Amino acid sequence: MNENGVEHSSLALQNLDLALGPSDLVVTSLPTPTPSPSQYLLAIHATATNFFDLLQIRGKYQHQPPLPWISGSEFSGTILSVPSSLSNPKFSIGDRVFGATQGGYATHICCEEERLRPVPKGWDFLAAAGLMVTAPTSYAALVTRAGVKKGDFVLIHAAAGGVGLAAVQVAKAFGATVIATAGSARKLEVAKSYGADYRIDYNAEGWEAAVKKLTPKGKGVDIVFDPVGMVEKSLRCTAWNGRIVVVGFAAGTIEKVAMNRVLLKNVSIVGLHWGMYATEERERVEEVWQALFQLMEEGRFRGTVYTDREFVGLESVGEALGMLGRRETWGKVVVKVPQDVESKL
């Protein structure tokens, strides 16, 4: 045992070299990590997958830690030890928390306080593990950047994805009408179950015209939430004074947009880089999380965990990431992490 009474036994997906793909990830037995004076030590009970994990394991992500490193980021779990340098730590041993930092694909992790949040009342570890990235991204995009309000028509692309389902719920909480797009009947069904008013298959020819027909007098949507890379096409169904929020490029390409359309429709195109708020607008981070916890408390925001199948054990992370990369899932793909490190995961 270490000085905190924690067994020196941990499992993790440690990258000794870059991987060709998620199937190359291997579970390794390691000593339980030792927290610095400013860190908590946690037992991970669930870990969430992200597209950037797929890039990072191949060495193609913008933030590449030096080898060897443990992959993964988002997680939920319980506090095993508190920082020795903090006289009044926010969390106590045994508290249930969620967070994000490098090394989420493991049974244990060390993390600073500012990267942790309390698991919402009534939520389980699986639902909480997928909150840290998607929820504030969607809220800040729609509320902080686009100023969503009651009566707005909001077009949400990839509405059955992690940020998409979060965006659907945020828009509905503010009284907006949501038009959801997705690429399959199953994903459109999921978007509806989270509150989307209308559903459009963006693989269908002429989907832009179909969107316009759903809006009052065919004027177009007031807000476009785009985590895919569909600004150019979305301009065709955006209203005068419309706002387009660029959240990501899941399609894999960076668009070139005809700026004359932006001018002619008086459209505002804004970006959202949630990760930089902790550096550039730290006070905004707390505002967003307070608002999100309020929505959760009121029952207007729920977890978005993919439930069509279950993933248990770190050895299933590769398969989960593979399905995520092939667009075979919806919502947040979360892996349950058993704490029996003696078992052959």
Short mmCIF file of C-alpha atoms in Angstrom, two decimals:
data_model
loop_
_atom_site.label_atom_id
_atom_site.label_comp_id
_atom_site.label_asym_id
_atom_site.label_seq_id
_atom_site.Cartn_x
_atom_site.Cartn_y
_atom_site.Cartn_z
CA MET A 1 0.00 0.00 0.00
CA ASN A 2 1.04 3.62 -0.48
CA GLU A 3 0.93 6.30 2.23
CA ASN A 4 -2.78 6.85 1.58
CA GLY A 5 -3.58 3.19 2.21
CA VAL A 6 -4.23 2.55 -1.49
CA GLU A 7 -3.02 -0.68 -3.09
CA HIS A 8 -0.10 -0.32 -5.51
CA SER A 9 -2.09 -1.98 -8.28
CA SER A 10 -3.68 -0.26 -11.23
CA LEU A 11 -4.68 -1.01 -14.82
CA ALA A 12 -4.40 1.38 -17.75
CA LEU A 13 -4.21 1.66 -21.52
CA GLN A 14 -0.60 2.84 -21.60
CA ASN A 15 0.83 3.93 -24.93
CA LEU A 16 4.49 2.95 -25.23
CA ASP A 17 4.37 3.84 -28.91
CA LEU A 18 1.86 5.32 -31.35
CA ALA A 19 -0.96 2.98 -32.38
CA LEU A 20 -2.30 2.26 -35.85
CA GLY A 21 -5.81 2.18 -34.42
CA PRO A 22 -7.92 1.48 -31.33
CA SER A 23 -7.58 -2.28 -31.71
CA ASP A 24 -3.88 -1.90 -30.85
CA LEU A 25 -4.62 -0.63 -27.33
CA VAL A 26 -3.56 -3.09 -24.63
CA VAL A 27 -4.38 -3.15 -20.92
CA THR A 28 -1.24 -2.92 -18.77
CA SER A 29 -0.71 -3.46 -15.04
CA LEU A 30 0.96 -0.45 -13.43
CA PRO A 31 1.61 0.92 -9.94
CA THR A 32 -1.19 3.09 -8.64
CA PRO A 33 -0.25 6.69 -9.58
CA THR A 34 1.09 8.94 -6.83
CA PRO A 35 -0.64 12.34 -6.68
CA SER A 36 1.34 15.55 -6.39
CA PRO A 37 0.59 17.82 -3.39
CA SER A 38 -2.01 19.66 -5.50
CA GLN A 39 -3.79 16.57 -6.83
CA TYR A 40 -6.55 14.21 -5.78
CA LEU A 41 -6.23 10.48 -6.31
CA LEU A 42 -9.36 8.86 -7.72
CA ALA A 43 -10.70 5.39 -8.44
CA ILE A 44 -12.31 5.49 -11.90
CA HIS A 45 -15.69 3.77 -12.26
CA ALA A 46 -16.54 4.89 -15.81
CA THR A 47 -14.57 6.43 -18.67
CA ALA A 48 -15.95 8.15 -21.78
CA THR A 49 -14.65 7.96 -25.34
CA ASN A 50 -13.99 10.94 -27.63
CA PHE A 51 -13.01 11.46 -31.27
CA PHE A 52 -9.83 13.21 -30.17
CA ASP A 53 -8.75 9.99 -28.45
CA LEU A 54 -8.66 8.34 -31.87
CA LEU A 55 -6.38 11.10 -33.14
CA GLN A 56 -4.14 11.10 -30.10
CA ILE A 57 -3.38 7.38 -30.08
CA ARG A 58 -2.19 7.78 -33.69
CA GLY A 59 -0.08 10.84 -32.88
CA LYS A 60 -2.28 13.20 -34.89
CA TYR A 61 -3.86 15.30 -32.14
CA GLN A 62 -2.88 18.89 -31.37
CA HIS A 63 -2.02 17.94 -27.78
CA GLN A 64 0.39 14.98 -27.76
CA PRO A 65 1.95 14.04 -24.40
CA PRO A 66 5.46 12.54 -24.44
CA LEU A 67 5.64 8.75 -24.56
CA PRO A 68 4.84 6.69 -22.61
CA TRP A 69 1.42 8.03 -21.74
CA ILE A 70 -2.05 6.76 -20.78
CA SER A 71 -4.81 7.52 -23.25
CA GLY A 72 -8.31 8.74 -22.48
CA SER A 73 -9.59 11.87 -20.80
CA GLU A 74 -13.17 11.93 -19.44
CA PHE A 75 -14.05 9.88 -16.38
CA SER A 76 -16.13 9.58 -13.23
CA GLY A 77 -15.25 7.95 -9.93
CA THR A 78 -14.61 8.37 -6.23
CA ILE A 79 -12.01 10.33 -4.27
CA LEU A 80 -9.35 8.14 -2.62
CA SER A 81 -7.09 10.91 -1.27
CA VAL A 82 -7.16 14.71 -1.12
CA PRO A 83 -4.38 17.20 -1.99
CA SER A 84 -1.92 17.73 0.86
CA SER A 85 -1.34 21.34 -0.22
CA LEU A 86 -4.99 22.39 0.11
CA SER A 87 -6.13 23.58 3.52
CA ASN A 88 -9.80 23.48 2.51
CA PRO A 89 -10.30 21.00 -0.34
CA LYS A 90 -13.65 21.09 -2.11
CA PHE A 91 -13.98 17.31 -2.12
CA SER A 92 -13.55 14.65 0.59
CA ILE A 93 -12.52 11.01 0.50
CA GLY A 94 -15.40 8.96 -0.86
CA ASP A 95 -17.02 11.82 -2.80
CA ARG A 96 -18.41 10.97 -6.25
CA VAL A 97 -16.98 13.22 -8.97
CA PHE A 98 -16.50 13.49 -12.71
CA GLY A 99 -13.79 15.26 -14.65
CA ALA A 100 -11.29 15.26 -17.49
CA THR A 101 -7.52 15.07 -17.66
CA GLN A 102 -4.98 13.00 -19.56
CA GLY A 103 -5.13 9.31 -18.61
CA GLY A 104 -8.84 8.52 -18.33
CA TYR A 105 -8.51 4.96 -19.66
CA ALA A 106 -7.35 3.55 -16.33
CA THR A 107 -8.60 2.29 -12.99
CA HIS A 108 -6.94 5.19 -11.11
CA ILE A 109 -6.01 8.76 -11.94
CA CYS A 110 -4.52 11.89 -10.35
CA CYS A 111 -6.31 15.17 -11.00
CA GLU A 112 -6.34 18.82 -9.95
CA GLU A 113 -9.42 20.26 -8.26
CA GLU A 114 -10.34 22.64 -11.09
CA ARG A 115 -10.75 19.66 -13.43
CA LEU A 116 -13.35 17.97 -11.20
CA ARG A 117 -17.07 18.48 -10.57
CA PRO A 118 -19.49 16.70 -8.22
CA VAL A 119 -21.64 13.97 -9.76
CA PRO A 120 -25.14 15.51 -10.07
CA LYS A 121 -27.73 14.33 -7.59
CA GLY A 122 -29.45 11.20 -8.84
CA TRP A 123 -26.90 10.55 -11.61
CA ASP A 124 -24.87 7.35 -11.93
CA PHE A 125 -21.20 7.08 -12.87
CA LEU A 126 -21.91 6.15 -16.50
CA ALA A 127 -24.00 9.26 -17.19
CA ALA A 128 -21.64 11.57 -15.32
CA ALA A 129 -18.51 10.31 -17.12
CA GLY A 130 -19.65 11.89 -20.38
CA LEU A 131 -20.50 15.34 -19.04
CA MET A 132 -17.23 17.25 -18.81
CA VAL A 133 -16.73 18.00 -22.51
CA THR A 134 -20.12 17.86 -24.21
CA ALA A 135 -22.40 19.67 -21.75
CA PRO A 136 -20.45 22.95 -21.38
CA THR A 137 -19.51 22.95 -25.07
CA SER A 138 -23.14 22.87 -26.14
CA TYR A 139 -24.30 25.33 -23.49
CA ALA A 140 -21.58 27.88 -24.22
CA ALA A 141 -22.13 27.55 -27.97
CA LEU A 142 -25.87 28.15 -27.85
CA VAL A 143 -26.18 30.49 -24.87
CA THR A 144 -22.89 32.36 -24.57
CA ARG A 145 -22.05 32.62 -28.27
CA ALA A 146 -25.38 32.42 -30.11
CA GLY A 147 -27.69 33.97 -27.49
CA VAL A 148 -30.45 31.39 -27.91
CA LYS A 149 -33.84 32.56 -26.70
CA LYS A 150 -37.48 31.56 -26.62
CA GLY A 151 -38.98 31.42 -30.10
CA ASP A 152 -35.72 30.78 -31.95
CA PHE A 153 -35.57 28.03 -34.55
CA VAL A 154 -32.34 26.13 -34.00
CA LEU A 155 -30.79 23.73 -36.51
CA ILE A 156 -28.59 21.19 -34.73
CA HIS A 157 -26.35 19.05 -36.93
CA ALA A 158 -25.29 15.58 -35.82
CA ALA A 159 -28.01 15.94 -33.22
CA ALA A 160 -27.63 12.37 -31.97
CA GLY A 161 -23.95 12.81 -31.10
CA GLY A 162 -22.66 13.68 -27.64
CA VAL A 163 -22.60 17.45 -28.14
CA GLY A 164 -25.67 17.23 -30.36
CA LEU A 165 -27.94 15.66 -27.74
CA ALA A 166 -26.65 18.12 -25.17
CA ALA A 167 -27.42 20.97 -27.58
CA VAL A 168 -30.93 19.69 -28.19
CA GLN A 169 -31.64 19.78 -24.46
CA VAL A 170 -30.13 23.22 -23.93
CA ALA A 171 -32.06 24.72 -26.84
CA LYS A 172 -35.34 23.23 -25.59
CA ALA A 173 -34.65 24.47 -22.06
CA PHE A 174 -34.48 28.01 -23.45
CA GLY A 175 -37.77 27.66 -25.34
CA ALA A 176 -36.39 27.17 -28.84
CA THR A 177 -37.79 24.96 -31.60
CA VAL A 178 -35.22 22.34 -32.58
CA ILE A 179 -34.66 20.94 -36.05
CA ALA A 180 -32.31 17.98 -35.71
CA THR A 181 -30.21 16.46 -38.46
CA ALA A 182 -28.55 13.05 -38.45
CA GLY A 183 -27.56 10.36 -40.93
CA SER A 184 -29.79 7.44 -39.98
CA ALA A 185 -33.32 6.66 -38.85
CA ARG A 186 -32.06 5.33 -35.52
CA LYS A 187 -30.10 8.51 -34.77
CA LEU A 188 -33.06 10.69 -35.73
CA GLU A 189 -35.24 8.60 -33.39
CA VAL A 190 -32.76 9.22 -30.55
CA ALA A 191 -32.75 12.97 -31.24
CA LYS A 192 -36.55 12.98 -31.01
CA SER A 193 -36.41 11.14 -27.67
CA TYR A 194 -34.27 14.00 -26.29
CA GLY A 195 -36.75 16.66 -27.38
CA ALA A 196 -36.09 17.52 -31.03
CA ASP A 197 -39.23 18.93 -32.65
CA TYR A 198 -38.34 18.07 -36.25
CA ARG A 199 -35.92 15.59 -37.82
CA ILE A 200 -34.05 15.81 -41.12
CA ASP A 201 -31.71 13.25 -42.74
CA TYR A 202 -28.77 15.32 -43.95
CA ASN A 203 -27.87 12.63 -46.48
CA ALA A 204 -31.10 13.37 -48.34
CA GLU A 205 -30.94 15.56 -51.42
CA GLY A 206 -32.33 19.05 -50.80
CA TRP A 207 -32.41 18.83 -47.01
CA GLU A 208 -31.73 22.57 -46.82
CA ALA A 209 -35.05 23.36 -48.51
CA ALA A 210 -36.82 20.94 -46.19
CA VAL A 211 -35.39 22.83 -43.20
CA LYS A 212 -36.60 26.19 -44.50
CA LYS A 213 -40.12 24.84 -44.99
CA LEU A 214 -40.29 24.04 -41.28
CA THR A 215 -39.64 27.65 -40.26
CA PRO A 216 -42.20 30.50 -40.09
CA LYS A 217 -42.86 31.81 -43.62
CA GLY A 218 -39.89 29.77 -44.81
CA LYS A 219 -37.48 32.39 -43.50
CA GLY A 220 -34.88 29.89 -42.32
CA VAL A 221 -33.39 29.06 -38.93
CA ASP A 222 -32.15 31.63 -36.44
CA ILE A 223 -29.25 29.53 -35.15
CA VAL A 224 -27.13 26.76 -36.64
CA PHE A 225 -25.15 24.51 -34.27
CA ASP A 226 -22.43 22.87 -36.34
CA PRO A 227 -20.01 20.28 -34.93
CA VAL A 228 -19.60 18.66 -38.35
CA GLY A 229 -18.43 21.20 -40.94
CA MET A 230 -21.68 22.11 -42.73
CA VAL A 231 -21.59 25.91 -42.71
CA GLU A 232 -21.69 26.29 -46.50
CA LYS A 233 -24.85 24.23 -46.93
CA SER A 234 -26.44 25.62 -43.77
CA LEU A 235 -26.20 29.18 -45.12
CA ARG A 236 -28.89 28.19 -47.62
CA CYS A 237 -31.42 27.72 -44.83
CA THR A 238 -30.26 30.40 -42.37
CA ALA A 239 -32.51 33.40 -41.72
CA TRP A 240 -31.63 37.07 -41.97
CA ASN A 241 -29.50 37.97 -38.91
CA GLY A 242 -28.92 34.28 -38.32
CA ARG A 243 -26.08 32.99 -36.15
CA ILE A 244 -23.93 30.00 -37.04
CA VAL A 245 -21.78 28.48 -34.29
CA VAL A 246 -18.81 26.39 -35.41
CA VAL A 247 -18.15 23.75 -32.77
CA GLY A 248 -16.04 21.21 -34.64
CA PHE A 249 -15.19 19.44 -37.87
CA ALA A 250 -16.36 15.84 -37.40
CA ALA A 251 -16.59 15.43 -41.18
CA GLY A 252 -12.80 15.63 -41.26
CA THR A 253 -12.38 18.63 -43.56
CA ILE A 254 -12.06 22.37 -42.97
CA GLU A 255 -14.63 24.24 -45.04
CA LYS A 256 -14.15 27.13 -47.41
CA VAL A 257 -17.20 29.36 -47.17
CA ALA A 258 -18.58 31.74 -49.81
CA MET A 259 -18.47 34.96 -47.79
CA ASN A 260 -20.89 36.79 -50.10
CA ARG A 261 -23.69 34.66 -48.64
CA VAL A 262 -22.66 35.69 -45.15
CA LEU A 263 -22.87 39.34 -46.15
CA LEU A 264 -26.14 39.11 -48.09
CA LYS A 265 -27.98 37.45 -45.20
CA ASN A 266 -26.36 39.53 -42.46
CA VAL A 267 -25.24 36.27 -40.88
CA SER A 268 -22.83 36.01 -37.95
CA ILE A 269 -20.44 33.06 -37.91
CA VAL A 270 -18.75 32.48 -34.55
CA GLY A 271 -16.54 29.76 -33.15
CA LEU A 272 -16.58 28.01 -29.81
CA HIS A 273 -13.36 26.69 -28.25
CA TRP A 274 -14.58 25.66 -24.82
CA GLY A 275 -11.20 24.40 -23.67
CA MET A 276 -9.71 27.90 -23.87
CA TYR A 277 -12.26 29.48 -21.56
CA ALA A 278 -10.30 28.25 -18.54
CA THR A 279 -7.42 30.42 -19.78
CA GLU A 280 -9.16 33.37 -21.43
CA GLU A 281 -12.44 33.73 -19.50
CA ARG A 282 -12.11 31.71 -16.33
CA GLU A 283 -15.13 33.33 -14.69
CA ARG A 284 -17.34 32.16 -17.56
CA VAL A 285 -16.53 28.51 -16.81
CA GLU A 286 -18.22 28.69 -13.40
CA GLU A 287 -21.21 30.53 -14.83
CA VAL A 288 -21.77 27.83 -17.43
CA TRP A 289 -21.46 24.98 -14.95
CA GLN A 290 -23.78 26.65 -12.45
CA ALA A 291 -26.39 27.03 -15.17
CA LEU A 292 -25.97 23.41 -16.28
CA PHE A 293 -26.30 22.05 -12.74
CA GLN A 294 -29.48 24.11 -12.39
CA LEU A 295 -30.92 22.51 -15.54
CA MET A 296 -29.98 19.07 -14.19
CA GLU A 297 -31.58 19.83 -10.84
CA GLU A 298 -34.77 20.85 -12.66
CA GLY A 299 -34.74 17.66 -14.72
CA ARG A 300 -34.27 19.52 -18.00
CA PHE A 301 -30.88 18.02 -18.81
CA ARG A 302 -30.11 14.29 -18.62
CA GLY A 303 -27.26 11.98 -19.51
CA THR A 304 -26.60 11.05 -23.12
CA VAL A 305 -24.97 7.62 -22.71
CA TYR A 306 -25.15 5.24 -25.68
CA THR A 307 -27.31 2.34 -24.48
CA ASP A 308 -27.70 0.10 -27.53
CA ARG A 309 -24.92 -2.06 -26.09
CA GLU A 310 -22.77 -2.17 -22.96
CA PHE A 311 -18.99 -1.81 -22.69
CA VAL A 312 -17.39 -3.23 -19.55
CA GLY A 313 -13.70 -3.27 -18.68
CA LEU A 314 -10.74 -1.37 -20.09
CA GLU A 315 -10.22 -4.13 -22.66
CA SER A 316 -13.46 -3.01 -24.33
CA VAL A 317 -12.23 0.58 -24.90
CA GLY A 318 -10.69 -0.36 -28.27
CA GLU A 319 -13.99 -1.74 -29.54
CA ALA A 320 -15.89 1.27 -28.19
CA LEU A 321 -13.50 3.67 -29.93
CA GLY A 322 -13.73 1.65 -33.13
CA MET A 323 -17.51 1.92 -33.20
CA LEU A 324 -17.28 5.63 -32.41
CA GLY A 325 -14.85 6.16 -35.29
CA ARG A 326 -17.11 4.29 -37.71
CA ARG A 327 -20.11 6.45 -36.68
CA GLU A 328 -21.98 3.38 -35.46
CA THR A 329 -23.02 4.91 -32.14
CA TRP A 330 -24.99 7.83 -30.77
CA GLY A 331 -24.59 10.03 -27.69
CA LYS A 332 -21.60 9.42 -25.43
CA VAL A 333 -19.98 5.99 -25.61
CA VAL A 334 -19.00 5.21 -22.01
CA VAL A 335 -17.10 2.23 -20.64
CA LYS A 336 -17.78 0.81 -17.18
CA VAL A 337 -14.50 0.33 -15.29
CA PRO A 338 -14.58 -2.42 -12.62
CA GLN A 339 -12.32 -1.78 -9.65
CA ASP A 340 -11.28 -5.43 -9.25
CA VAL A 341 -7.78 -4.94 -10.65
CA GLU A 342 -6.89 -8.56 -9.90
CA SER A 343 -9.28 -9.74 -12.58
CA LYS A 344 -8.09 -10.27 -16.14
CA LEU A 345 -9.87 -7.39 -17.81
#
